[in-house]
Tab-separated table of C-alpha atoms in Angstrom:
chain	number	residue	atom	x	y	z
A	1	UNK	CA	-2.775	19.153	-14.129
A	2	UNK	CA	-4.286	20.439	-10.829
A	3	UNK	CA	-4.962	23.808	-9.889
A	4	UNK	CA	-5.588	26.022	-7.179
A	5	UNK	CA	-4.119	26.027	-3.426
A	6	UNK	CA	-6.578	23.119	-2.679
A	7	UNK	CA	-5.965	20.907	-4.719
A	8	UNK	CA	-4.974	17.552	-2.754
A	9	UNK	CA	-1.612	15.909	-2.062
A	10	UNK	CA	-0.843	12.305	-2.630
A	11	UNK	CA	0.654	10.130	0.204
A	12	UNK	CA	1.723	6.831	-1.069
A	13	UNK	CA	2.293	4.030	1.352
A	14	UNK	CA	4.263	1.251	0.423
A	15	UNK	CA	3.950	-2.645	0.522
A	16	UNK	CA	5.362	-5.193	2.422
A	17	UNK	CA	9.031	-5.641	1.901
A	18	UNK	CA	10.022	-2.625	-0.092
A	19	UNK	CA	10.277	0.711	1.319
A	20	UNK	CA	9.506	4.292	-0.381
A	21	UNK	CA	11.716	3.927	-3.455
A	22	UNK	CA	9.271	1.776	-5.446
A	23	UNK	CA	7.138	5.147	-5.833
A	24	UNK	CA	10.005	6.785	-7.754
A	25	UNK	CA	8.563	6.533	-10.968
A	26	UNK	CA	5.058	7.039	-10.318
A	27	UNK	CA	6.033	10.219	-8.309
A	28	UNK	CA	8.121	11.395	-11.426
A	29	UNK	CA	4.907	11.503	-13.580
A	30	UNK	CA	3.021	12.906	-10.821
A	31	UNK	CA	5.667	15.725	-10.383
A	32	UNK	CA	5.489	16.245	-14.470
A	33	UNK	CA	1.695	16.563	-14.045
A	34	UNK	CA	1.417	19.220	-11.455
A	35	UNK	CA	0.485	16.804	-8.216
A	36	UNK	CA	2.180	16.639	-4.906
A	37	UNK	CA	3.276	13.629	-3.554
A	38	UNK	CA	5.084	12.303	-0.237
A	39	UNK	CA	5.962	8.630	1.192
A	40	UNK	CA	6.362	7.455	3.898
A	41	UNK	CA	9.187	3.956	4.971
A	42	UNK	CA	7.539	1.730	7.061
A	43	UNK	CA	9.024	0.263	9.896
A	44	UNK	CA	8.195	-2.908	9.919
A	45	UNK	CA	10.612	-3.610	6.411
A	46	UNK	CA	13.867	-4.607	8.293
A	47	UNK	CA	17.458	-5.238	8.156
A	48	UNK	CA	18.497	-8.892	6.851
A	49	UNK	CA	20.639	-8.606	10.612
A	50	UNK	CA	17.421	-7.225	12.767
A	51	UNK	CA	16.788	-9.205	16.047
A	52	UNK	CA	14.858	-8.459	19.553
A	53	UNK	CA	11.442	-6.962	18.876
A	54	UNK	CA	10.499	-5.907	15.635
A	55	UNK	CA	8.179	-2.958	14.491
A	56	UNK	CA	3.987	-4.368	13.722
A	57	UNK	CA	1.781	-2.995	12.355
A	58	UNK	CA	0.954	-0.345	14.583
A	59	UNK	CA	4.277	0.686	14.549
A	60	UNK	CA	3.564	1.293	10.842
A	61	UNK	CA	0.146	2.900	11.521
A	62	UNK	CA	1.624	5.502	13.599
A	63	UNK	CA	4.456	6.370	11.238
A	64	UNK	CA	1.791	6.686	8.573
A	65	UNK	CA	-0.467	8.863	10.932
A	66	UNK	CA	2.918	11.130	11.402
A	67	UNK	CA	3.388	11.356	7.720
A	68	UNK	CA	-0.419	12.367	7.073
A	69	UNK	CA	-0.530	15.128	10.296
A	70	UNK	CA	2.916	16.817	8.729
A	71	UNK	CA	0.894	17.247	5.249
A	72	UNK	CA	-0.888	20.849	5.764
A	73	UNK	CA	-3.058	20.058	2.758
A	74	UNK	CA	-5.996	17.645	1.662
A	75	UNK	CA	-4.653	14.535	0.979
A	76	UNK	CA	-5.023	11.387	-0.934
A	77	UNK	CA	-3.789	8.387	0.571
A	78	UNK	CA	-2.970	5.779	-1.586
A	79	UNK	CA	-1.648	2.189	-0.191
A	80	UNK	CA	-0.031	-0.488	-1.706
A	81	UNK	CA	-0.893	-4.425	-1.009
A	82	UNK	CA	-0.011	-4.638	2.706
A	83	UNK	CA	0.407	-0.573	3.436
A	84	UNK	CA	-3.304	-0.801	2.966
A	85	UNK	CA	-3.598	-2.266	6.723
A	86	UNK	CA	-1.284	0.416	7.948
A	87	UNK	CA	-3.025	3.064	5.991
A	88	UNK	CA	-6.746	1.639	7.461
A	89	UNK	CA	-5.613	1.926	10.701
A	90	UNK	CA	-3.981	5.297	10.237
A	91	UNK	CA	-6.366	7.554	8.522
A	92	UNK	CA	-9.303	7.103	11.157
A	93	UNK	CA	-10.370	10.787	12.261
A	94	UNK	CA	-7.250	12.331	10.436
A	95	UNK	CA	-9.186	15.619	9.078
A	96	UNK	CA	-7.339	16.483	5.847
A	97	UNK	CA	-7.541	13.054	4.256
A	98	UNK	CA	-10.401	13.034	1.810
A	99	UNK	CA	-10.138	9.528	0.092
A	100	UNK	CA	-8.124	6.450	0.291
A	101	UNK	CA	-6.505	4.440	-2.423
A	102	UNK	CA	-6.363	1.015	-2.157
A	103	UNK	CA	-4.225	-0.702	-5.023
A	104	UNK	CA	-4.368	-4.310	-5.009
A	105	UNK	CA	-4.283	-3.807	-0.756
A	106	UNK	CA	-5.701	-5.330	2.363
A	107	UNK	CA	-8.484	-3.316	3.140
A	108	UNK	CA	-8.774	-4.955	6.672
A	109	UNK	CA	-12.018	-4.549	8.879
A	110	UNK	CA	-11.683	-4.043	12.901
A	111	UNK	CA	-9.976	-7.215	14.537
A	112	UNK	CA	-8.742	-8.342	11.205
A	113	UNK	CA	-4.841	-9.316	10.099
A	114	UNK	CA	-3.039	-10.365	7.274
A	115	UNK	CA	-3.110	-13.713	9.024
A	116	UNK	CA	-6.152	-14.193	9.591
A	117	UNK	CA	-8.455	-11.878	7.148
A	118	UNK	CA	-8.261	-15.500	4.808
A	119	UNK	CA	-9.555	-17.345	7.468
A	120	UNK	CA	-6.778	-18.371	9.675
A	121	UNK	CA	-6.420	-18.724	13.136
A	122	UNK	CA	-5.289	-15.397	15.333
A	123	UNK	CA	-1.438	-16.291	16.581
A	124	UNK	CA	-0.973	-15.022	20.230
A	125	UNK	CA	1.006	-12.083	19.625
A	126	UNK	CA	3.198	-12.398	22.347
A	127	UNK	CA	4.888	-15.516	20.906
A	128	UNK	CA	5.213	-14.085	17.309
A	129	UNK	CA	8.713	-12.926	16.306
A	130	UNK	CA	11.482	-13.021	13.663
A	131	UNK	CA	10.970	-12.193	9.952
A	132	UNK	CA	8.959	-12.758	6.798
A	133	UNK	CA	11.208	-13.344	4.229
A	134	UNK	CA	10.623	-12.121	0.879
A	135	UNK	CA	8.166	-14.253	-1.135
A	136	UNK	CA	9.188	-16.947	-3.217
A	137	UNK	CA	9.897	-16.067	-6.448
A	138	UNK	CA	9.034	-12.671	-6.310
A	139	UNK	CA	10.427	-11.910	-10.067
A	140	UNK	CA	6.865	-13.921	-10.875
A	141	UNK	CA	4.902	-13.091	-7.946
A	142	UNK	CA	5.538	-9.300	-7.526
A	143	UNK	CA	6.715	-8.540	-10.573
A	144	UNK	CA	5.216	-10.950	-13.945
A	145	UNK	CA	4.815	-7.959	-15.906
A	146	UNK	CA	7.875	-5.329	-14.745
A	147	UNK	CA	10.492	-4.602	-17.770
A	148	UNK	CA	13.447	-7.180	-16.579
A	149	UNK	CA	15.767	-4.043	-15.911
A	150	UNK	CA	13.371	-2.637	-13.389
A	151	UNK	CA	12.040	-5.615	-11.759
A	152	UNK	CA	16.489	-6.983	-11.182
A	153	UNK	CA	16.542	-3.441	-9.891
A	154	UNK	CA	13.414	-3.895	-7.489
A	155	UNK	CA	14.834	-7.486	-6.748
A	156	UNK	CA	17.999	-6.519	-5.094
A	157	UNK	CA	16.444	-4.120	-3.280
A	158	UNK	CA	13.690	-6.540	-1.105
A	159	UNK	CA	14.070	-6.704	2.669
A	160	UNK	CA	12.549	-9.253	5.358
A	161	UNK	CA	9.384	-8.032	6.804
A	162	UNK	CA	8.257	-8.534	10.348
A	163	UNK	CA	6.172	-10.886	11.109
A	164	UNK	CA	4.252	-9.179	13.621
A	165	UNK	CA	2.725	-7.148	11.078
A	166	UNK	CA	1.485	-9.617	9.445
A	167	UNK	CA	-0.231	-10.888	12.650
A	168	UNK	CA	-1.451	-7.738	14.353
A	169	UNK	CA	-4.960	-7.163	14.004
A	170	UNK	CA	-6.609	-3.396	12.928
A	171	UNK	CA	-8.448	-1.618	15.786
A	172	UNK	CA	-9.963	0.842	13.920
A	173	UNK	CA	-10.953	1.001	10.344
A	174	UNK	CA	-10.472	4.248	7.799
A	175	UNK	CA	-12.723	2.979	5.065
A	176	UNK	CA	-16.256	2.885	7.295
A	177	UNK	CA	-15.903	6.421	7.271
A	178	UNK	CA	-13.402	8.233	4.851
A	179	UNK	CA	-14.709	7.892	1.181
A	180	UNK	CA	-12.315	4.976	-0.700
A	181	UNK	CA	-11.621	3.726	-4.053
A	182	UNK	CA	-10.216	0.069	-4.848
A	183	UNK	CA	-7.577	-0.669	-8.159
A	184	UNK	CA	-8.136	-4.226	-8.626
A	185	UNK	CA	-4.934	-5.914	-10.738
A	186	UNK	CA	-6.237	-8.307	-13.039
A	187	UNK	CA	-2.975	-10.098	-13.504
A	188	UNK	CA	-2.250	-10.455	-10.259
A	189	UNK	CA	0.089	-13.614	-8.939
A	190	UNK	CA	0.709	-12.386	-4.987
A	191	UNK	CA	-3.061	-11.499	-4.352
A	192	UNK	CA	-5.443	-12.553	-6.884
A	193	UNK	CA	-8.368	-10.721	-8.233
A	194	UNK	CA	-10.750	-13.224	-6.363
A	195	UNK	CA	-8.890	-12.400	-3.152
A	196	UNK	CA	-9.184	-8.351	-3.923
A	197	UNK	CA	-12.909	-8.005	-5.108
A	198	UNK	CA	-13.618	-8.322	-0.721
A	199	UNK	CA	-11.753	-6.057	-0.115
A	200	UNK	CA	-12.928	-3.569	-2.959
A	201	UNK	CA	-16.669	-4.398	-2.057
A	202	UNK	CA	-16.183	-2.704	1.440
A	203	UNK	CA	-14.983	0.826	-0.438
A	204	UNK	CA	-17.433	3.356	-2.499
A	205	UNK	CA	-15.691	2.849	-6.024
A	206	UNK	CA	-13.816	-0.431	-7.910
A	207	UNK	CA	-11.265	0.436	-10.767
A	208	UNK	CA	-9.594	-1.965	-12.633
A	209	UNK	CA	-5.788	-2.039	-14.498
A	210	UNK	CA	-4.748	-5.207	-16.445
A	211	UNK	CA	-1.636	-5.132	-14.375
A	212	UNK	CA	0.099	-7.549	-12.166
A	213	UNK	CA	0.959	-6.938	-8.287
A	214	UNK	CA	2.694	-4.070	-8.868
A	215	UNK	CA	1.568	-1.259	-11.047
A	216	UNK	CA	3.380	1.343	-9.675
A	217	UNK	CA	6.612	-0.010	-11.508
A	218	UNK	CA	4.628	-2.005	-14.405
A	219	UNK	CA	2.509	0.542	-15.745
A	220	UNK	CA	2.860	4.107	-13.676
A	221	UNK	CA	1.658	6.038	-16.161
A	222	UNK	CA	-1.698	4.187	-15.903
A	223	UNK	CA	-1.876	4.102	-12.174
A	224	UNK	CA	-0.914	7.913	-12.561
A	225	UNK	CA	-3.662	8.356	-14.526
A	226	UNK	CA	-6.296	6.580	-12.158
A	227	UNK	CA	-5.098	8.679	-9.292
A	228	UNK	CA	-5.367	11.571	-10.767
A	229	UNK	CA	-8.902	11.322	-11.984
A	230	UNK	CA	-9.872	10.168	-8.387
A	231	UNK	CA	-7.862	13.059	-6.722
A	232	UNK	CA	-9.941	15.410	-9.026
A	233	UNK	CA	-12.845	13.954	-7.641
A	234	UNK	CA	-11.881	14.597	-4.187
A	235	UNK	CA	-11.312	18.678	-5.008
């Protein structure tokens, strides 16, 4: 458990197409172990019906930034697969955050997007529009290793994403000068560990859980233990 006034909060930051509810059971432990925790739901996960112009990413960057300037404590941000790009843009200059989590995320550098951090070509933005829709067969991709009651729960609960987020490039980059830590997922079928170990190169420390996509719902109580030793770290 953590002690003391100071001890930091948690902010977790969702992926693409889910919104704040995945953290339910992670925040339980949390809660059961003494630690603070908030979320934030991203914009850019919309209605199946959503039309005109959709939230980006910035759109999500600036709900993020809202989310960390209402916490009146230090705080540990910790982002999940695409809420890393959010959470990269977000955190720049933001005075109480004292590390950044990246689990299995896109820790993006300046002028890189989801669409093109891979190598592909930079859409003009003005001509992107519509949705993402959820990834095929999530139930393998997201979810290989979630207990079949939670991952049909999860399931039901996906929503498009906008595809401007996906195509909006970072302006500004958290982890060149907030201290970061990288959870690489060694089972992972959405973002392999090949396509991580970039990303976790560019922060100060690499951990590793033998987890698919999404550890939060496969394994909290690992993931809970992870953060907590790195939010002790930041005290």
């Amino acid at each position: 458990m953590n002690d003391g006034p100071q001890a930091p909060h948690l902010l977790l930051v969702h992926g693409a197409w889910h919104r704040s509810w995945c953290w339910r059971d992670l925040q339980d432990l949390l809660t059961e172990r003494g630690w603070t925790s908030h979320t934030v739901d991203l914009p850019s996960v919309v209605a199946e019906d959503a039309h005109g112009r959709l939230p980006g990413l910035m759109d999500d960057a600036r709900a993020v930034r809202e989310a960390i300037d209402a916490v009146e404590a230090p705080l540990v941000v910790v982002a999940h697969s695409y809420g890393g790009a959010p959470v990269t843009q977000a955190a720049v200059g933001a005075a109480n955050v004292s590390h950044l989590v990246y689990v299995s995320a896109f820790a993006l550098d300046v002028g890189e997007s989801l669409m093109t951090c891979f190598g592909g070509e930079q859409p003009d933005l003005t001509t992107v529009e519509g949705v993402i829709p959820v990834r095929e067969n999530p139930g393998t991709t997201l979810y290989n290793d979630v207990p079949d009651d939670k991952r049909d729960a999860a399931l039901a609960r996906l929503l498009p994403q906008s595809a401007l987020s996906f195509a909006e490039p970072v302006s500004r980059a958290a982890w060149h000068t907030v201290p970061s830590s990288y959870v690489l997922c060694d089972d992972d079928q959405s973002l392999p560990p090949s396509y991580q170990e970039p990303f976790a190169r560019r922060t100060g420390a690499a951990y590793r859980l033998p987890s698919g996509h999404t550890p939060l719902l496969s394994m909290p109580d690992k993931l809970a233990d992870l953060l907590e030793q790195i939010a002790r770290g930041t005290s």
